[in-house]
Coordinates of C-alpha atoms in Angstrom, one line a residue:
M1 CA 115.2 97.3 83.5
S2 CA 112.1 95.1 83.9
S3 CA 112.1 92.1 85.9
P4 CA 111.4 88.5 84.1
R5 CA 108.9 88.1 86.6
G6 CA 107.1 91.4 86.2
P7 CA 106.3 94.1 88.5
W8 CA 103.5 92.3 90.4
A9 CA 105.6 89.7 92.3
D10 CA 107.9 92.6 93.3
I11 CA 105.0 95.1 94.3
A12 CA 103.4 92.1 96.5
A13 CA 107.0 91.3 98.2
L14 CA 107.5 95.1 98.9
G15 CA 103.9 95.4 100.2
V16 CA 104.7 92.7 102.7
S17 CA 107.9 94.6 103.9
Q18 CA 106.4 97.9 103.8
I19 CA 103.6 96.7 106.2
V20 CA 106.0 95.1 108.6
G21 CA 108.2 98.3 108.4
Y22 CA 105.7 100.8 109.1
G23 CA 103.8 98.7 111.6
T24 CA 107.1 98.0 113.6
L25 CA 108.8 101.1 113.2
Y26 CA 105.8 103.8 113.2
Y27 CA 102.6 102.7 114.0
S28 CA 103.4 100.6 117.2
F29 CA 105.0 103.7 118.9
G30 CA 101.8 105.5 120.0
I31 CA 100.4 102.3 121.8
L32 CA 103.9 101.6 123.5
A33 CA 104.7 105.2 124.5
P34 CA 103.0 105.3 127.7
A35 CA 104.8 102.2 129.0
M36 CA 108.4 103.2 127.6
A37 CA 107.7 106.7 129.7
Q38 CA 106.9 105.0 132.7
D39 CA 109.6 102.6 132.4
I40 CA 112.3 105.1 131.9
G41 CA 111.0 107.4 134.3
W42 CA 109.8 110.3 131.9
P43 CA 106.5 112.1 131.2
T44 CA 104.7 110.5 128.0
E45 CA 105.0 114.1 126.4
W46 CA 108.9 114.0 126.6
V47 CA 108.9 110.5 124.9
F48 CA 107.1 112.3 121.9
G49 CA 109.4 115.0 122.2
A50 CA 112.2 112.4 121.9
L51 CA 110.4 110.9 118.7
S52 CA 110.5 114.5 117.4
V53 CA 114.0 114.7 117.7
A54 CA 114.6 111.2 116.1
L55 CA 112.4 112.4 113.2
L56 CA 114.4 115.4 112.6
A57 CA 117.7 113.2 112.6
G58 CA 116.0 110.8 110.0
G59 CA 115.1 113.8 107.9
L60 CA 118.9 115.1 108.0
V61 CA 120.1 111.7 107.0
A62 CA 117.3 111.3 104.3
P63 CA 119.6 113.0 101.2
W64 CA 122.5 110.8 102.0
T65 CA 120.2 107.9 102.0
G66 CA 118.8 109.1 98.7
R67 CA 122.2 109.2 97.1
W68 CA 123.0 105.8 98.4
L69 CA 120.0 104.5 96.9
D70 CA 121.1 105.5 93.3
H71 CA 124.7 104.3 94.0
F72 CA 124.3 101.1 95.4
G73 CA 120.8 100.0 94.5
A74 CA 117.5 100.4 96.5
G75 CA 117.3 96.7 97.1
R76 CA 120.8 96.3 98.7
V77 CA 120.4 99.6 100.7
M78 CA 116.6 98.2 102.0
A79 CA 118.4 95.1 102.8
A80 CA 121.2 96.7 105.1
G81 CA 118.2 98.8 106.5
S82 CA 116.2 95.7 107.7
V83 CA 119.4 94.6 109.8
A84 CA 119.9 98.1 110.9
A85 CA 116.0 98.3 112.0
A86 CA 116.5 94.9 113.8
V87 CA 119.5 96.1 115.7
A88 CA 118.0 99.5 116.7
L89 CA 115.0 97.9 117.9
V90 CA 117.0 95.6 120.2
A91 CA 119.0 98.5 121.3
A92 CA 115.8 100.3 122.2
A93 CA 114.5 97.3 124.0
L94 CA 117.8 96.7 126.0
A95 CA 118.4 100.3 126.6
P96 CA 119.1 100.7 130.5
A97 CA 118.1 104.2 130.9
A98 CA 116.7 107.4 128.9
P99 CA 119.7 108.5 127.1
A100 CA 120.4 105.1 125.5
F101 CA 116.7 105.0 124.7
V102 CA 116.8 108.2 122.9
L103 CA 119.8 107.2 120.9
A104 CA 118.1 103.9 119.8
L105 CA 115.1 105.8 119.0
V106 CA 117.3 108.0 116.7
A107 CA 118.8 104.9 115.2
I108 CA 115.2 103.5 114.5
E109 CA 114.1 106.6 112.7
V110 CA 117.4 106.7 110.7
A111 CA 116.9 103.2 109.7
S112 CA 113.3 103.7 108.5
T113 CA 114.8 106.2 105.8
F114 CA 116.4 102.7 104.5
V115 CA 113.1 100.5 104.4
Q116 CA 110.1 102.7 104.0
Y117 CA 108.5 104.7 101.0
G118 CA 111.4 106.9 100.5
A119 CA 113.5 103.6 99.6
A120 CA 110.6 101.4 98.3
F121 CA 109.5 103.9 95.5
P122 CA 113.3 104.3 94.0
L123 CA 113.5 100.5 94.2
L124 CA 110.4 100.3 91.8
V125 CA 111.5 103.0 89.4
Q126 CA 114.9 101.2 89.3
R127 CA 113.4 97.8 88.4
H128 CA 110.3 98.9 86.4
P129 CA 110.6 102.5 85.1
E130 CA 108.0 102.2 82.7
T131 CA 105.3 101.1 85.1
A132 CA 106.6 103.0 88.0
Q133 CA 103.7 105.5 88.6
R134 CA 101.5 102.2 88.6
S135 CA 103.1 100.4 90.9
I136 CA 103.8 103.0 93.3
L137 CA 99.9 103.5 93.4
T138 CA 99.4 99.8 94.0
L139 CA 102.2 99.6 96.7
T140 CA 100.8 102.4 98.8
L141 CA 97.2 100.5 98.6
I142 CA 99.1 97.4 99.9
A143 CA 100.8 99.2 102.6
G144 CA 97.7 101.3 103.6
F145 CA 96.9 98.1 105.7
A146 CA 99.9 98.5 108.0
S147 CA 98.1 100.5 110.7
T148 CA 94.9 98.3 110.4
L149 CA 96.9 95.3 111.2
F150 CA 99.7 96.4 113.5
W151 CA 97.6 98.7 115.9
P152 CA 95.6 95.8 116.9
L153 CA 98.6 93.4 116.7
T154 CA 100.9 95.6 119.0
T155 CA 98.0 96.2 121.2
W156 CA 97.3 92.3 121.8
L157 CA 101.4 91.6 121.9
H158 CA 101.3 94.5 124.6
G159 CA 98.8 92.7 126.7
T160 CA 101.0 89.7 127.2
M161 CA 104.3 91.1 127.4
S162 CA 106.2 94.3 128.1
W163 CA 107.1 96.9 125.5
R164 CA 110.6 95.6 125.4
E165 CA 109.7 92.2 124.5
V166 CA 107.4 93.6 122.0
Y167 CA 110.3 95.4 120.5
L168 CA 112.3 92.2 120.4
V169 CA 109.6 90.4 118.4
F170 CA 109.5 93.3 115.8
A171 CA 113.2 92.9 115.6
A172 CA 112.8 89.5 114.7
M173 CA 110.2 90.3 112.1
N174 CA 112.4 92.7 110.3
L175 CA 115.1 89.9 110.1
A176 CA 112.7 87.0 109.4
V177 CA 110.3 88.7 106.9
C178 CA 111.9 91.9 105.4
L179 CA 115.4 91.0 105.0
P180 CA 114.8 88.1 102.9
I181 CA 112.4 90.0 100.6
H182 CA 115.1 92.8 100.3
L183 CA 117.8 90.6 99.4
W184 CA 115.5 88.8 97.0
L185 CA 114.7 92.3 95.3
A186 CA 118.1 93.2 95.5
R187 CA 119.1 90.6 92.7
R188 CA 118.7 92.8 89.6
P189 CA 118.5 90.4 86.5
K190 CA 121.1 91.0 83.5
A191 CA 120.0 92.0 80.0
S192 CA 121.0 88.4 79.1
E193 CA 118.6 87.0 81.6
L194 CA 116.0 89.2 80.3
L195 CA 116.4 87.8 76.9
V196 CA 116.7 84.2 77.7
A197 CA 113.3 84.8 79.1
G198 CA 112.1 86.0 76.0
I199 CA 111.6 89.9 77.3
E200 CA 113.2 92.9 75.8
P201 CA 114.3 95.5 78.3
V202 CA 111.9 98.4 78.2
A203 CA 112.9 101.9 78.5
P204 CA 111.0 104.5 80.2
V205 CA 108.0 106.1 78.1
A206 CA 109.0 109.6 79.6
P207 CA 112.2 111.4 78.7
A208 CA 114.8 111.1 81.7
W209 CA 114.2 114.7 82.6
G210 CA 110.4 114.4 83.2
L211 CA 107.8 117.1 82.4
V212 CA 110.0 119.6 83.5
P213 CA 113.0 120.8 81.3
P214 CA 116.4 121.2 82.8
H215 CA 116.5 125.1 82.9
L216 CA 113.3 125.0 85.1
R217 CA 114.2 122.1 87.5
S218 CA 115.5 124.1 90.4
R219 CA 112.0 126.4 90.3
A220 CA 110.1 123.5 90.1
F221 CA 111.7 121.3 92.7
L222 CA 111.3 124.5 95.1
L223 CA 107.8 125.2 94.5
M224 CA 107.3 121.4 95.1
G225 CA 109.3 121.3 98.2
V226 CA 107.3 124.1 99.6
A227 CA 103.9 122.1 98.9
F228 CA 105.3 119.2 100.6
A229 CA 106.4 121.1 103.6
F230 CA 103.2 122.7 104.0
Q231 CA 101.3 119.3 103.6
S232 CA 103.6 117.5 105.9
L233 CA 102.9 120.3 108.5
V234 CA 99.1 119.7 108.3
V235 CA 99.3 115.9 108.6
S236 CA 101.9 115.8 111.2
S237 CA 100.0 118.5 113.4
V238 CA 96.7 116.9 113.2
L239 CA 97.6 113.1 113.2
V240 CA 99.6 113.6 116.4
H241 CA 96.9 115.8 118.1
M242 CA 94.0 114.2 116.7
L243 CA 92.2 112.8 120.0
P244 CA 93.2 116.0 121.8
I245 CA 91.8 118.2 119.4
L246 CA 88.6 116.3 119.1
S247 CA 88.2 116.4 122.7
A248 CA 88.6 119.9 123.0
L249 CA 86.0 120.4 120.6
G250 CA 83.5 118.5 122.7
L251 CA 83.9 115.4 120.3
G252 CA 85.7 113.1 122.9
L253 CA 83.2 110.4 122.1
A254 CA 83.9 110.6 118.4
G255 CA 87.6 109.6 118.7
V256 CA 86.5 105.9 118.3
M257 CA 84.2 106.7 115.2
V258 CA 86.9 108.8 113.6
S259 CA 89.7 106.3 114.0
A260 CA 87.1 103.6 112.3
V261 CA 86.5 106.1 109.3
F262 CA 90.1 107.6 108.9
G263 CA 92.0 104.3 107.9
P264 CA 89.5 102.8 105.7
A265 CA 89.1 106.2 103.8
Q266 CA 92.9 106.3 103.1
V267 CA 92.5 102.8 101.4
A268 CA 89.3 103.5 99.6
G269 CA 90.9 106.7 98.3
R270 CA 93.8 104.6 96.9
F271 CA 91.6 101.8 95.6
T272 CA 89.1 104.4 93.8
L273 CA 92.3 106.3 92.2
M274 CA 93.7 102.7 90.9
V275 CA 90.4 101.9 89.4
F276 CA 88.9 105.1 88.1
G277 CA 91.6 107.6 88.3
R278 CA 94.3 106.1 85.7
D279 CA 94.0 109.2 83.4
L280 CA 94.3 111.7 86.5
S281 CA 97.9 113.5 85.9
P282 CA 100.1 113.5 89.0
L283 CA 100.0 117.1 89.3
A284 CA 96.0 117.2 89.3
L285 CA 96.2 114.5 91.9
A286 CA 98.6 116.7 94.1
V287 CA 96.5 119.7 94.0
I288 CA 93.3 117.4 94.9
S289 CA 95.3 116.0 97.8
A290 CA 96.4 119.4 99.1
A291 CA 92.8 121.0 98.9
L292 CA 91.2 118.0 100.8
L293 CA 93.3 118.5 103.8
P294 CA 92.4 122.2 104.8
A295 CA 88.8 121.6 103.5
S296 CA 88.4 118.9 106.1
L297 CA 90.1 120.9 108.8
V298 CA 87.7 123.9 108.0
L299 CA 84.8 121.6 108.2
L300 CA 85.8 120.2 111.6
A301 CA 86.1 123.7 113.1
A302 CA 82.8 124.8 111.7
T303 CA 80.5 121.8 112.6
A304 CA 82.1 120.6 116.0
P305 CA 80.5 119.3 118.0
S306 CA 78.5 117.5 115.3
P307 CA 79.5 113.8 115.3
V308 CA 78.2 113.9 111.5
G309 CA 80.7 116.6 110.7
A310 CA 83.7 114.6 112.6
A311 CA 82.8 111.7 110.4
V312 CA 83.0 113.6 107.2
F313 CA 86.1 115.1 108.5
A314 CA 87.9 111.9 109.0
A315 CA 86.9 110.7 105.7
L316 CA 88.0 113.7 103.9
F317 CA 91.3 113.9 105.9
G318 CA 91.9 110.2 105.6
L319 CA 91.4 110.6 101.7
G320 CA 93.9 113.4 101.4
N321 CA 96.3 112.0 103.6
G322 CA 96.3 108.8 101.5
L323 CA 96.7 110.7 98.2
Y324 CA 99.4 112.8 100.0
S325 CA 101.4 109.3 100.3
I326 CA 100.9 108.6 96.5
V327 CA 101.8 112.1 95.3
G328 CA 105.1 111.8 97.2
G329 CA 106.3 109.1 95.1
T330 CA 104.6 109.7 91.7
L331 CA 104.8 113.5 91.4
P332 CA 108.8 113.8 91.7
L333 CA 108.9 111.0 89.2
A334 CA 106.5 112.8 86.5
L335 CA 108.1 116.1 86.9
F336 CA 112.1 115.2 86.8
G337 CA 112.0 111.7 85.4
P338 CA 113.5 108.3 86.7
E339 CA 117.2 109.4 86.5
G340 CA 118.5 110.1 89.9
Y341 CA 115.2 109.7 91.5
G342 CA 116.5 107.8 94.6
A343 CA 118.4 111.1 95.5
L344 CA 115.5 113.1 94.7
Q345 CA 113.2 110.9 96.7
G346 CA 115.8 111.4 99.5
R347 CA 115.2 115.2 99.4
V348 CA 111.6 114.9 99.4
T349 CA 111.6 112.5 102.6
S350 CA 113.9 115.2 104.2
I351 CA 111.6 118.1 103.7
R352 CA 108.7 115.9 104.9
L353 CA 110.2 114.5 108.2
I354 CA 112.0 117.8 109.0
V355 CA 108.8 119.9 108.8
G356 CA 106.8 116.9 110.5
S357 CA 109.0 116.6 113.5
A358 CA 108.3 120.4 114.3
A359 CA 104.8 120.5 113.2
P360 CA 103.2 118.8 116.5
F361 CA 105.0 121.3 118.7
A362 CA 104.2 124.3 116.7
F363 CA 100.6 123.2 116.8
A364 CA 100.4 123.0 120.4
L365 CA 101.9 126.5 121.0
A366 CA 99.2 127.6 118.3
T367 CA 96.2 126.1 120.1
D368 CA 97.4 127.3 123.6
W369 CA 97.5 130.9 122.1
M370 CA 94.1 131.0 120.0
G371 CA 92.2 127.8 121.2
V372 CA 91.8 124.6 119.0
G373 CA 89.4 126.2 116.5
G374 CA 91.7 129.0 115.9
G375 CA 94.7 126.7 115.7
L376 CA 92.7 124.6 113.1
L377 CA 92.0 127.4 111.0
V378 CA 95.6 128.6 110.9
T379 CA 96.6 125.2 110.1
A380 CA 94.1 125.1 107.1
L381 CA 95.4 128.4 105.9
L382 CA 99.0 127.2 105.9
G383 CA 97.5 124.1 104.0
C384 CA 96.3 126.5 101.2
G385 CA 99.8 127.3 100.6
A386 CA 100.3 123.5 99.3
V387 CA 97.5 124.2 96.7
V388 CA 98.9 127.4 95.5
A389 CA 102.4 125.6 95.5
F390 CA 101.2 122.8 93.4
A391 CA 99.2 125.0 91.1
S392 CA 102.1 127.1 90.4
V393 CA 104.2 123.9 89.5
R394 CA 101.1 123.1 86.8
L395 CA 101.5 126.6 85.6
L396 CA 105.3 126.1 85.2
V397 CA 105.0 122.8 83.3
K398 CA 102.2 124.2 81.0
E399 CA 104.5 127.4 80.3
A400 CA 107.4 125.0 79.5
A401 CA 105.3 122.8 77.0
C402 CA 104.1 125.8 75.4
A403 CA 107.6 127.3 74.8
P404 CA 109.7 124.5 73.5
S405 CA 111.9 126.8 71.5
N406 CA 112.7 128.9 74.4
A407 CA 113.4 126.1 76.6
S408 CA 116.2 124.7 74.2
T409 CA 117.5 128.1 73.9
D410 CA 117.7 128.4 77.8
V411 CA 119.3 125.1 77.9
S412 CA 122.0 125.7 75.6
S413 CA 122.6 129.1 77.3
N414 CA 123.2 127.5 80.4
A415 CA 125.5 124.9 79.2

């Protein structure tokens, strides 16, 4: 049901909360991790290993989060998540030893499933189903500035205070900024309020089941899940090991250039899509985003140690990663419709987090065995699996569209 104030106020408010949520709970960790490791007496690699365990825990919890989003409403879950995120950050800041720190880190990643894209996308679908596809794209454009803002902010704060004090500041930001926004968004207008405002409730333009008829939903979700798993493997492997990869390929000095190109490429890709890609279907976008990731890896392996090749790699990988975030929200909605979208998004988030938690370790093993170049090519080959899976979904949708009578027969036989 649409809000009297329309989608733009909701998107803007949610965009602010996403910037703070991703900035405090995700992007700050890489900057603070060395100080955390020194403080608790662990090697830095162990701290990142603890993060992998925490991401795995978040992935296991995500399906339950999705069901709560549908049952209680995404706004209420996100409001509770803001409190949970603040408590978890405080617990990490006050952790006296490594075991307590790891438990707090797990709590942070679990809380992240309540407040980041996996919850924000369902909120937009619940409040504005008729414009949800466009709203998700706009939200990712705004939230794309999280790293641009919080990498320098975290660095500046850490220059004047300890990592524990930085986490206390971030906990306060989740309570002071995100909690009021999520409480405000949790107030769903009633039909009578819409009529008083002169706005008729608008129904979704697509059927509740989306592009995929009921008898093909299981097969379509399996293919989509496989595609997202391959994409998550590529993205997580490369982002965690970005600087070591460039250094091993003789591109150590290109790290600054790559970091300068990667972030803007994500935002530029989303902005270009918003302006010029209105007629591009989510399935076509999924295939494009999946193809860009392995193509960029092959280019990097083939051109190293060329700085120009590294810059083009960063642009292509940033563009593919930026579109990957959008596809994670728009494709499930297009394929399966708004009904039960929270639970569906929870399952998608689970796939991404579980695979993403293991991917950096698997990539490290691959590079130890066959070198960085070989590891990149193997990762690119696996990334091509996402292209094949998304293309298979397209064929499935076309097949269903061309045989409506068969679909109805199958539905009645399955009833």
